PDB file of C-alpha atoms and ligand atoms in Angstrom:
ATOM      1  CA  MET Y 229      86.229 109.635 100.716  1.00 91.00           C
ATOM      2  CA  ILE Y 230      87.377 107.278  97.921  1.00 97.00           C
ATOM      3  CA  ILE Y 231      88.245 108.786  94.550  1.00 98.00           C
ATOM      4  CA  LEU Y 232      89.818 107.080  91.546  1.00 98.00           C
ATOM      5  CA  GLU Y 233      90.649 109.157  88.505  1.00 98.00           C
ATOM      6  CA  ASN Y 234      91.474 107.322  85.300  1.00 98.00           C
ATOM      7  CA  VAL Y 235      93.203 104.508  87.187  1.00 98.00           C
ATOM      8  CA  THR Y 236      94.956 101.761  85.261  1.00 98.00           C
ATOM      9  CA  LYS Y 237      96.811  98.796  86.734  1.00 97.00           C
ATOM     10  CA  GLU Y 238      98.935  96.526  84.574  1.00 96.00           C
ATOM     11  CA  TYR Y 239     100.645  93.585  86.229  1.00 95.00           C
ATOM     12  CA  THR Y 240     102.582  92.745  83.127  1.00 86.00           C
ATOM     13  CA  SER Y 241     102.428  94.394  79.767  1.00 76.00           C
ATOM     14  CA  GLY Y 242      99.283  93.358  77.989  1.00 79.00           C
ATOM     15  CA  THR Y 243      95.680  93.540  79.091  1.00 85.00           C
ATOM     16  CA  PRO Y 244      95.405  95.744  82.182  1.00 95.00           C
ATOM     17  CA  ALA Y 245      93.696  94.341  85.285  1.00 97.00           C
ATOM     18  CA  LEU Y 246      92.098  97.769  85.724  1.00 98.00           C
ATOM     19  CA  ASN Y 247      91.618  99.972  82.720  1.00 97.00           C
ATOM     20  CA  GLY Y 248      90.830 103.667  83.130  1.00 97.00           C
ATOM     21  CA  ILE Y 249      88.659 103.457  86.228  1.00 98.00           C
ATOM     22  CA  ASP Y 250      86.816 106.580  87.410  1.00 98.00           C
ATOM     23  CA  LEU Y 251      85.011 106.105  90.690  1.00 98.00           C
ATOM     24  CA  ARG Y 252      83.796 108.227  93.557  1.00 98.00           C
ATOM     25  CA  ILE Y 253      82.450 106.778  96.808  1.00 98.00           C
ATOM     26  CA  GLU Y 254      81.207 109.251  99.403  1.00 97.00           C
ATOM     27  CA  LYS Y 255      81.577 108.955 103.131  1.00 97.00           C
ATOM     28  CA  GLY Y 256      78.842 106.763 104.572  1.00 97.00           C
ATOM     29  CA  GLU Y 257      77.944 104.899 101.370  1.00 97.00           C
ATOM     30  CA  PHE Y 258      77.307 101.154 101.118  1.00 98.00           C
ATOM     31  CA  VAL Y 259      78.560  99.826  97.787  1.00 98.00           C
ATOM     32  CA  PHE Y 260      78.565  96.366  96.243  1.00 97.00           C
ATOM     33  CA  VAL Y 261      81.209  95.547  93.632  1.00 97.00           C
ATOM     34  CA  VAL Y 262      80.313  92.613  91.402  1.00 96.00           C
ATOM     35  CA  GLY Y 263      81.756  91.101  88.239  1.00 95.00           C
ATOM     36  CA  ASN Y 264      83.202  87.940  86.769  1.00 94.00           C
ATOM     37  CA  SER Y 265      86.282  86.339  88.180  1.00 94.00           C
ATOM     38  CA  GLY Y 266      89.278  88.218  86.781  1.00 94.00           C
ATOM     39  CA  SER Y 267      87.377  91.472  86.223  1.00 96.00           C
ATOM     40  CA  GLY Y 268      89.621  93.447  88.586  1.00 97.00           C
ATOM     41  CA  LYS Y 269      87.752  93.505  91.918  1.00 97.00           C
ATOM     42  CA  SER Y 270      90.632  92.246  94.078  1.00 95.00           C
ATOM     43  CA  THR Y 271      93.044  94.542  92.285  1.00 97.00           C
ATOM     44  CA  LEU Y 272      90.812  97.488  93.183  1.00 97.00           C
ATOM     45  CA  ILE Y 273      90.912  96.523  96.854  1.00 96.00           C
ATOM     46  CA  LYS Y 274      94.691  96.110  96.803  1.00 96.00           C
ATOM     47  CA  LEU Y 275      95.109  99.566  95.283  1.00 97.00           C
ATOM     48  CA  LEU Y 276      92.945 101.136  97.995  1.00 97.00           C
ATOM     49  CA  LEU Y 277      95.129  99.519 100.661  1.00 95.00           C
ATOM     50  CA  LYS Y 278      98.225 100.511  98.730  1.00 95.00           C
ATOM     51  CA  GLU Y 279      99.347  96.902  98.643  1.00 94.00           C
ATOM     52  CA  LEU Y 280      99.829  97.698  94.964  1.00 94.00           C
ATOM     53  CA  ASP Y 281     100.547 100.940  93.135  1.00 95.00           C
ATOM     54  CA  ALA Y 282      98.514 102.049  90.143  1.00 96.00           C
ATOM     55  CA  THR Y 283     100.337 102.073  86.829  1.00 96.00           C
ATOM     56  CA  SER Y 284      98.667 105.414  86.043  1.00 97.00           C
ATOM     57  CA  GLY Y 285      95.874 107.608  87.349  1.00 98.00           C
ATOM     58  CA  LYS Y 286      95.163 109.103  90.757  1.00 98.00           C
ATOM     59  CA  ILE Y 287      93.753 107.538  93.915  1.00 98.00           C
ATOM     60  CA  TYR Y 288      92.586 109.387  97.026  1.00 97.00           C
ATOM     61  CA  VAL Y 289      91.392 107.722 100.225  1.00 96.00           C
ATOM     62  CA  ASN Y 290      90.163 109.999 103.001  1.00 93.00           C
ATOM     63  CA  LYS Y 291      91.869 112.920 101.323  1.00 90.00           C
ATOM     64  CA  LYS Y 292      95.181 111.075 101.294  1.00 93.00           C
ATOM     65  CA  TYR Y 293      96.748 111.044  97.846  1.00 95.00           C
ATOM     66  CA  LEU Y 294      97.893 107.435  97.625  1.00 95.00           C
ATOM     67  CA  ASN Y 295     100.292 107.966  94.735  1.00 93.00           C
ATOM     68  CA  LYS Y 296     102.447 110.141  96.978  1.00 92.00           C
ATOM     69  CA  ILE Y 297     101.882 108.664 100.417  1.00 93.00           C
ATOM     70  CA  THR Y 298     105.159 107.849 102.189  1.00 90.00           C
ATOM     71  CA  ARG Y 299     106.019 104.457 103.703  1.00 88.00           C
ATOM     72  CA  LYS Y 300     105.908 106.160 107.075  1.00 90.00           C
ATOM     73  CA  ARG Y 301     102.281 107.185 106.610  1.00 90.00           C
ATOM     74  CA  LEU Y 302     101.090 103.795 105.335  1.00 90.00           C
ATOM     75  CA  PRO Y 303     100.114 102.546 108.809  1.00 88.00           C
ATOM     76  CA  SER Y 304      97.890 105.568 109.280  1.00 88.00           C
ATOM     77  CA  LEU Y 305      96.162 104.869 105.938  1.00 90.00           C
ATOM     78  CA  ARG Y 306      95.628 101.207 106.798  1.00 89.00           C
ATOM     79  CA  ARG Y 307      94.388 101.953 110.295  1.00 90.00           C
ATOM     80  CA  ASP Y 308      91.577 103.878 108.702  1.00 93.00           C
ATOM     81  CA  ILE Y 309      90.535 100.933 106.493  1.00 96.00           C
ATOM     82  CA  GLY Y 310      89.208  97.725 108.017  1.00 96.00           C
ATOM     83  CA  VAL Y 311      89.430  94.626 105.808  1.00 97.00           C
ATOM     84  CA  VAL Y 312      87.456  91.382 105.839  1.00 97.00           C
ATOM     85  CA  PHE Y 313      88.361  88.392 103.643  1.00 96.00           C
ATOM     86  CA  GLN Y 314      86.541  85.345 102.359  1.00 95.00           C
ATOM     87  CA  ASP Y 315      88.753  83.019 104.416  1.00 95.00           C
ATOM     88  CA  PHE Y 316      88.445  84.928 107.737  1.00 97.00           C
ATOM     89  CA  ARG Y 317      92.211  84.942 108.440  1.00 96.00           C
ATOM     90  CA  LEU Y 318      91.957  84.654 112.222  1.00 97.00           C
ATOM     91  CA  LEU Y 319      94.975  83.699 114.313  1.00 97.00           C
ATOM     92  CA  PRO Y 320      94.362  79.975 115.015  1.00 97.00           C
ATOM     93  CA  ASP Y 321      96.321  79.876 118.275  1.00 97.00           C
ATOM     94  CA  ARG Y 322      94.508  82.798 119.931  1.00 97.00           C
ATOM     95  CA  ASN Y 323      91.015  82.943 121.279  1.00 98.00           C
ATOM     96  CA  VAL Y 324      88.297  85.274 120.031  1.00 98.00           C
ATOM     97  CA  TYR Y 325      89.070  87.995 122.559  1.00 97.00           C
ATOM     98  CA  ASP Y 326      92.782  87.978 121.763  1.00 97.00           C
ATOM     99  CA  ASN Y 327      92.206  87.921 118.008  1.00 97.00           C
ATOM    100  CA  ILE Y 328      90.357  91.209 118.320  1.00 97.00           C
ATOM    101  CA  ALA Y 329      92.558  92.731 121.026  1.00 96.00           C
ATOM    102  CA  PHE Y 330      95.638  91.925 118.947  1.00 95.00           C
ATOM    103  CA  ALA Y 331      94.534  94.405 116.287  1.00 93.00           C
ATOM    104  CA  MET Y 332      94.525  97.142 118.935  1.00 93.00           C
ATOM    105  CA  LYS Y 333      97.857  96.095 120.446  1.00 92.00           C
ATOM    106  CA  VAL Y 334      99.452  96.307 117.018  1.00 89.00           C
ATOM    107  CA  VAL Y 335      98.534  99.986 116.812  1.00 87.00           C
ATOM    108  CA  GLU Y 336      99.668 100.485 120.417  1.00 88.00           C
ATOM    109  CA  ALA Y 337      96.270 101.372 121.814  1.00 89.00           C
ATOM    110  CA  PRO Y 338      96.400 102.027 125.581  1.00 92.00           C
ATOM    111  CA  SER Y 339      95.591  98.807 127.430  1.00 87.00           C
ATOM    112  CA  ARG Y 340      92.931 100.537 129.562  1.00 88.00           C
ATOM    113  CA  ILE Y 341      90.740 101.096 126.496  1.00 94.00           C
ATOM    114  CA  ILE Y 342      91.314  97.726 124.807  1.00 96.00           C
ATOM    115  CA  ARG Y 343      89.008  95.639 126.976  1.00 95.00           C
ATOM    116  CA  GLY Y 344      86.026  97.940 126.613  1.00 96.00           C
ATOM    117  CA  ARG Y 345      86.414  98.225 122.856  1.00 96.00           C
ATOM    118  CA  VAL Y 346      86.839  94.482 122.326  1.00 97.00           C
ATOM    119  CA  LEU Y 347      83.743  93.723 124.373  1.00 96.00           C
ATOM    120  CA  ALA Y 348      81.751  96.390 122.538  1.00 96.00           C
ATOM    121  CA  MET Y 349      82.740  94.840 119.200  1.00 96.00           C
ATOM    122  CA  LEU Y 350      81.843  91.339 120.394  1.00 97.00           C
ATOM    123  CA  SER Y 351      78.486  92.599 121.530  1.00 96.00           C
ATOM    124  CA  MET Y 352      77.875  94.249 118.154  1.00 95.00           C
ATOM    125  CA  VAL Y 353      78.456  90.963 116.304  1.00 96.00           C
ATOM    126  CA  GLY Y 354      76.537  88.948 118.902  1.00 96.00           C
ATOM    127  CA  LEU Y 355      79.462  86.846 120.157  1.00 97.00           C
ATOM    128  CA  LEU Y 356      80.050  88.021 123.729  1.00 97.00           C
ATOM    129  CA  ASP Y 357      79.498  84.501 125.042  1.00 97.00           C
ATOM    130  CA  LYS Y 358      82.218  83.088 122.763  1.00 98.00           C
ATOM    131  CA  TYR Y 359      85.076  85.348 123.781  1.00 97.00           C
ATOM    132  CA  LYS Y 360      87.162  82.445 125.083  1.00 98.00           C
ATOM    133  CA  SER Y 361      86.600  80.167 122.073  1.00 98.00           C
ATOM    134  CA  PHE Y 362      89.303  79.401 119.559  1.00 98.00           C
ATOM    135  CA  PRO Y 363      88.625  79.859 115.832  1.00 98.00           C
ATOM    136  CA  ASN Y 364      88.426  76.105 115.180  1.00 97.00           C
ATOM    137  CA  GLU Y 365      85.628  75.882 117.747  1.00 98.00           C
ATOM    138  CA  LEU Y 366      83.482  78.340 115.797  1.00 97.00           C
ATOM    139  CA  SER Y 367      81.266  77.972 112.742  1.00 96.00           C
ATOM    140  CA  GLY Y 368      82.229  79.798 109.551  1.00 96.00           C
ATOM    141  CA  GLY Y 369      79.630  82.456 110.217  1.00 97.00           C
ATOM    142  CA  GLU Y 370      80.925  83.011 113.730  1.00 97.00           C
ATOM    143  CA  GLN Y 371      84.513  83.216 112.495  1.00 98.00           C
ATOM    144  CA  GLN Y 372      83.494  85.851 109.983  1.00 97.00           C
ATOM    145  CA  ARG Y 373      81.754  87.820 112.714  1.00 98.00           C
ATOM    146  CA  VAL Y 374      84.986  87.765 114.730  1.00 98.00           C
ATOM    147  CA  ALA Y 375      86.857  88.958 111.640  1.00 98.00           C
ATOM    148  CA  ILE Y 376      84.394  91.843 111.282  1.00 98.00           C
ATOM    149  CA  ALA Y 377      84.806  92.756 114.950  1.00 97.00           C
ATOM    150  CA  ARG Y 378      88.584  92.740 114.495  1.00 97.00           C
ATOM    151  CA  ALA Y 379      88.353  94.864 111.350  1.00 97.00           C
ATOM    152  CA  LEU Y 380      86.314  97.509 113.182  1.00 96.00           C
ATOM    153  CA  VAL Y 381      87.970  97.593 116.583  1.00 95.00           C
ATOM    154  CA  ASN Y 382      90.234 100.506 115.669  1.00 93.00           C
ATOM    155  CA  GLU Y 383      87.247 102.468 114.349  1.00 94.00           C
ATOM    156  CA  PRO Y 384      88.214 102.745 110.681  1.00 96.00           C
ATOM    157  CA  SER Y 385      86.100 105.040 108.529  1.00 97.00           C
ATOM    158  CA  ILE Y 386      86.040 102.480 105.683  1.00 98.00           C
ATOM    159  CA  LEU Y 387      85.355  98.728 105.739  1.00 98.00           C
ATOM    160  CA  LEU Y 388      86.461  96.721 102.681  1.00 98.00           C
ATOM    161  CA  CYS Y 389      85.028  93.203 102.371  1.00 97.00           C
ATOM    162  CA  ASP Y 390      86.414  90.811  99.753  1.00 96.00           C
ATOM    163  CA  GLU Y 391      83.763  88.121  99.233  1.00 96.00           C
ATOM    164  CA  PRO Y 392      82.856  88.027 102.930  1.00 97.00           C
ATOM    165  CA  THR Y 393      80.172  85.368 102.410  1.00 97.00           C
ATOM    166  CA  GLY Y 394      82.052  83.256  99.858  1.00 95.00           C
ATOM    167  CA  ASN Y 395      82.530  80.411 102.345  1.00 95.00           C
ATOM    168  CA  LEU Y 396      79.168  80.678 104.097  1.00 96.00           C
ATOM    169  CA  ASP Y 397      75.737  79.109 103.680  1.00 96.00           C
ATOM    170  CA  PRO Y 398      72.776  81.369 102.812  1.00 95.00           C
ATOM    171  CA  GLU Y 399      71.620  81.815 106.397  1.00 95.00           C
ATOM    172  CA  ASN Y 400      75.041  82.848 107.678  1.00 96.00           C
ATOM    173  CA  SER Y 401      75.554  85.005 104.588  1.00 97.00           C
ATOM    174  CA  TRP Y 402      72.423  86.975 105.429  1.00 97.00           C
ATOM    175  CA  GLU Y 403      73.522  87.307 109.030  1.00 96.00           C
ATOM    176  CA  ILE Y 404      76.846  88.814 107.897  1.00 97.00           C
ATOM    177  CA  MET Y 405      75.128  91.192 105.467  1.00 97.00           C
ATOM    178  CA  LYS Y 406      72.774  92.420 108.182  1.00 96.00           C
ATOM    179  CA  ILE Y 407      75.768  93.182 110.377  1.00 96.00           C
ATOM    180  CA  LEU Y 408      77.490  95.042 107.518  1.00 97.00           C
ATOM    181  CA  ASP Y 409      74.314  97.032 106.923  1.00 97.00           C
ATOM    182  CA  GLU Y 410      74.118  97.943 110.603  1.00 96.00           C
ATOM    183  CA  ILE Y 411      77.784  98.996 110.626  1.00 96.00           C
ATOM    184  CA  ASN Y 412      77.071 101.196 107.621  1.00 97.00           C
ATOM    185  CA  LYS Y 413      74.044 102.743 109.317  1.00 97.00           C
ATOM    186  CA  ARG Y 414      76.324 103.706 112.207  1.00 95.00           C
ATOM    187  CA  GLY Y 415      78.407 105.742 109.753  1.00 96.00           C
ATOM    188  CA  THR Y 416      81.157 103.503 108.350  1.00 98.00           C
ATOM    189  CA  THR Y 417      81.632 103.490 104.577  1.00 98.00           C
ATOM    190  CA  VAL Y 418      81.237  99.845 103.451  1.00 98.00           C
ATOM    191  CA  LEU Y 419      82.464  98.349 100.183  1.00 98.00           C
ATOM    192  CA  VAL Y 420      81.590  94.693  99.555  1.00 98.00           C
ATOM    193  CA  VAL Y 421      82.969  92.587  96.714  1.00 97.00           C
ATOM    194  CA  THR Y 422      80.606  89.670  96.235  1.00 95.00           C
ATOM    195  CA  HIS Y 423      79.270  87.000  93.914  1.00 92.00           C
ATOM    196  CA  ASN Y 424      76.117  86.611  95.971  1.00 93.00           C
ATOM    197  CA  MET Y 425      73.583  88.016  93.537  1.00 92.00           C
ATOM    198  CA  GLU Y 426      70.549  87.088  95.579  1.00 92.00           C
ATOM    199  CA  ILE Y 427      71.800  89.345  98.364  1.00 93.00           C
ATOM    200  CA  VAL Y 428      72.795  92.138  95.976  1.00 94.00           C
ATOM    201  CA  GLN Y 429      69.328  92.095  94.422  1.00 92.00           C
ATOM    202  CA  ALA Y 430      67.567  92.057  97.759  1.00 92.00           C
ATOM    203  CA  MET Y 431      69.556  94.738  99.560  1.00 94.00           C
ATOM    204  CA  LYS Y 432      69.031  97.507  97.001  1.00 93.00           C
ATOM    205  CA  LYS Y 433      72.376  99.207  97.505  1.00 96.00           C
ATOM    206  CA  ARG Y 434      74.569 101.017  95.035  1.00 96.00           C
ATOM    207  CA  THR Y 435      76.072  98.304  92.831  1.00 96.00           C
ATOM    208  CA  ILE Y 436      79.127  98.651  90.625  1.00 96.00           C
ATOM    209  CA  THR Y 437      79.653  95.975  87.984  1.00 95.00           C
ATOM    210  CA  MET Y 438      83.129  95.352  86.617  1.00 96.00           C
ATOM    211  CA  ASN Y 439      84.139  93.553  83.470  1.00 96.00           C
ATOM    212  CA  ASN Y 440      87.633  93.247  81.991  1.00 95.00           C
ATOM    213  CA  GLY Y 441      89.039  95.958  84.231  1.00 97.00           C
ATOM    214  CA  LYS Y 442      86.312  98.486  83.505  1.00 97.00           C
ATOM    215  CA  ILE Y 443      83.194  99.641  85.312  1.00 97.00           C
ATOM    216  CA  ILE Y 444      80.350  98.629  83.022  1.00 95.00           C
ATOM    217  CA  SER Y 445      77.520  99.781  85.246  1.00 94.00           C
ATOM    218  CA  ASP Y 446      76.983 101.748  88.434  1.00 95.00           C
ATOM    219  CA  VAL Y 447      73.395 101.758  89.673  1.00 93.00           C
ATOM    220  CA  GLU Y 448      71.806 103.192  92.782  1.00 89.00           C
ATOM    221  CA  LYS Y 449      69.573 100.440  94.103  1.00 81.00           C
ATOM    222  CA  GLY Y 450      70.858  96.978  93.319  1.00 72.00           C
ATOM    223  CA  GLY Y 451      70.818  95.323  89.956  1.00 61.00           C
ATOM    224  CA  TYR Y 452      73.598  93.892  87.920  1.00 58.00           C
ATOM    225  CA  PHE Y 453      74.362  93.099  84.362  1.00 55.00           C
ATOM    226  CA  TYR Y 454      76.507  90.050  84.147  1.00 54.00           C
ATOM    227  CA  GLU Y 455      76.329  86.309  84.386  1.00 53.00           C
ATOM    228  CA  ASP Y 456      79.140  84.239  85.858  1.00 51.00           C
TER     229      ASP Y 456
HETATM  230  P1  ADP Z  79      88.854  89.571  90.443  1.00 65.07           P
HETATM  231  O1  ADP Z  79      89.146  89.945  91.864  1.00 65.07           O
HETATM  232  O2  ADP Z  79      87.698  90.339  89.876  1.00 65.07           O
HETATM  233  O3  ADP Z  79      88.723  88.098  90.256  1.00 65.07           O
HETATM  234  P2  ADP Z  79      91.605  90.316  89.955  1.00 65.07           P
HETATM  235  O4  ADP Z  79      91.735  91.743  90.366  1.00 65.07           O
HETATM  236  O5  ADP Z  79      92.083  89.265  90.897  1.00 65.07           O
HETATM  237  O6  ADP Z  79      90.087  90.054  89.550  1.00 65.07           O
HETATM  238  O7  ADP Z  79      92.327  90.091  88.573  1.00 65.07           O
HETATM  239  C1  ADP Z  79      92.176  90.971  87.470  1.00 65.07           C
HETATM  240  C2  ADP Z  79      93.118  90.506  86.367  1.00 65.07           C
HETATM  241  O8  ADP Z  79      94.457  90.695  86.771  1.00 65.07           O
HETATM  242  C3  ADP Z  79      92.992  89.035  86.019  1.00 65.07           C
HETATM  243  O9  ADP Z  79      93.200  88.911  84.647  1.00 65.07           O
HETATM  244  C4  ADP Z  79      94.111  88.378  86.802  1.00 65.07           C
HETATM  245  O10 ADP Z  79      94.549  87.206  86.189  1.00 65.07           O
HETATM  246  C5  ADP Z  79      95.167  89.460  86.754  1.00 65.07           C
HETATM  247  N1  ADP Z  79      96.025  89.424  87.954  1.00 65.07           N
HETATM  248  C6  ADP Z  79      95.613  89.548  89.247  1.00 65.07           C
HETATM  249  N2  ADP Z  79      96.649  89.497  90.081  1.00 65.07           N
HETATM  250  C7  ADP Z  79      97.750  89.343  89.302  1.00 65.07           C
HETATM  251  C8  ADP Z  79      99.141  89.224  89.578  1.00 65.07           C
HETATM  252  N3  ADP Z  79      99.617  89.270  90.820  1.00 65.07           N
HETATM  253  N4  ADP Z  79      99.981  89.081  88.527  1.00 65.07           N
HETATM  254  C9  ADP Z  79      99.522  89.062  87.258  1.00 65.07           C
HETATM  255  N5  ADP Z  79      98.218  89.152  86.938  1.00 65.07           N
HETATM  256  C10 ADP Z  79      97.336  89.310  87.942  1.00 65.07           C
HETATM  257  P1  ADP Z  80      89.876  86.391  94.108  1.00 65.07           P
HETATM  258  O1  ADP Z  80      89.366  85.052  94.508  1.00 65.07           O
HETATM  259  O2  ADP Z  80      89.878  87.395  95.237  1.00 65.07           O
HETATM  260  O3  ADP Z  80      89.283  86.947  92.854  1.00 65.07           O
HETATM  261  P2  ADP Z  80      92.078  85.428  92.627  1.00 65.07           P
HETATM  262  O4  ADP Z  80      91.756  83.993  92.724  1.00 65.07           O
HETATM  263  O5  ADP Z  80      91.805  86.187  91.372  1.00 65.07           O
HETATM  264  O6  ADP Z  80      91.432  86.210  93.848  1.00 65.07           O
HETATM  265  O7  ADP Z  80      93.600  85.642  92.977  1.00 65.07           O
HETATM  266  C1  ADP Z  80      94.166  85.056  94.122  1.00 65.07           C
HETATM  267  C2  ADP Z  80      95.582  85.596  94.234  1.00 65.07           C
HETATM  268  O8  ADP Z  80      96.346  85.238  93.085  1.00 65.07           O
HETATM  269  C3  ADP Z  80      95.628  87.100  94.344  1.00 65.07           C
HETATM  270  O9  ADP Z  80      96.605  87.479  95.286  1.00 65.07           O
HETATM  271  C4  ADP Z  80      96.001  87.565  92.960  1.00 65.07           C
HETATM  272  O10 ADP Z  80      96.742  88.780  92.990  1.00 65.07           O
HETATM  273  C5  ADP Z  80      96.832  86.425  92.450  1.00 65.07           C
HETATM  274  N1  ADP Z  80      96.657  86.266  90.999  1.00 65.07           N
HETATM  275  C6  ADP Z  80      95.497  86.254  90.329  1.00 65.07           C
HETATM  276  N2  ADP Z  80      95.688  86.108  89.021  1.00 65.07           N
HETATM  277  C7  ADP Z  80      97.026  86.014  88.862  1.00 65.07           C
HETATM  278  C8  ADP Z  80      97.869  85.855  87.733  1.00 65.07           C
HETATM  279  N3  ADP Z  80      97.389  85.769  86.494  1.00 65.07           N
HETATM  280  N4  ADP Z  80      99.191  85.793  87.927  1.00 65.07           N
HETATM  281  C9  ADP Z  80      99.684  85.875  89.179  1.00 65.07           C
HETATM  282  N5  ADP Z  80      98.951  86.037  90.287  1.00 65.07           N
HETATM  283  C10 ADP Z  80      97.638  86.107  90.129  1.00 65.07           C
END
């Protein structure tokens, strides 16, 4: 599903942001990625989306060899990866329904299937009653749930979350993590970058710890080895 072989990323000459990363994530896994600020977590996500190219090493996502993927095939790679950010990134001038439907229109989904899919996603995140609301009328937790619905509406096989609870209080953070867990149980591979150690400890998922561009630990059931 996701394979990195000896991947290094240097932005400028000097210390690499990622330094010889070997990583294998199977289909259907739930993985936390933790580590100090600057340890390379965002860089990893950008490489998986091919927003950046590795300086050396090999990356495969869903059997696509990213080093060689053509511009033309980039949309097909990105359609298969949903992304959720710390700051939600909803369209402020569109309501909840349209924020989610927009993601399907962009990939030219037939209009007859859009409505059903959008409503199914809203139901999954518990926001059916808010479909007409605008982002600024929603709490942070609700906005993040809309962002998750949007990320999943095209049925990607992988969901990447970059600090999805970074702007949320503990209660909303737990709500988001429960939804991510449920999404994973339905078959989506979920990778979550987070600083929320209480949640990482409690959820007992595979946890990868990064430091200075390297993976310093990779454990099966939660646990981490760094202090911010
Ligand atoms: P994290 O997400 O764990 O905070 P990043 O992947 O953002 O880490 O950063 C890893 C390292 O790469 C840091 O030293 C950071 O300063 C550096 N870095 C990140 N993005 C850039 C960039 N666009 N140009 C130069 N250096 C960068
Ligand atoms: P995060 O909060 O996800 O760890 P950062 O705060 O590290 O992200 O980085 C925010 C943005 O700034 C990213 O797009 C990253 O690529 C860029 N960036 C980070 N470090 C540097 C750097 N040293 N030089 C240039 N851009 C950087």
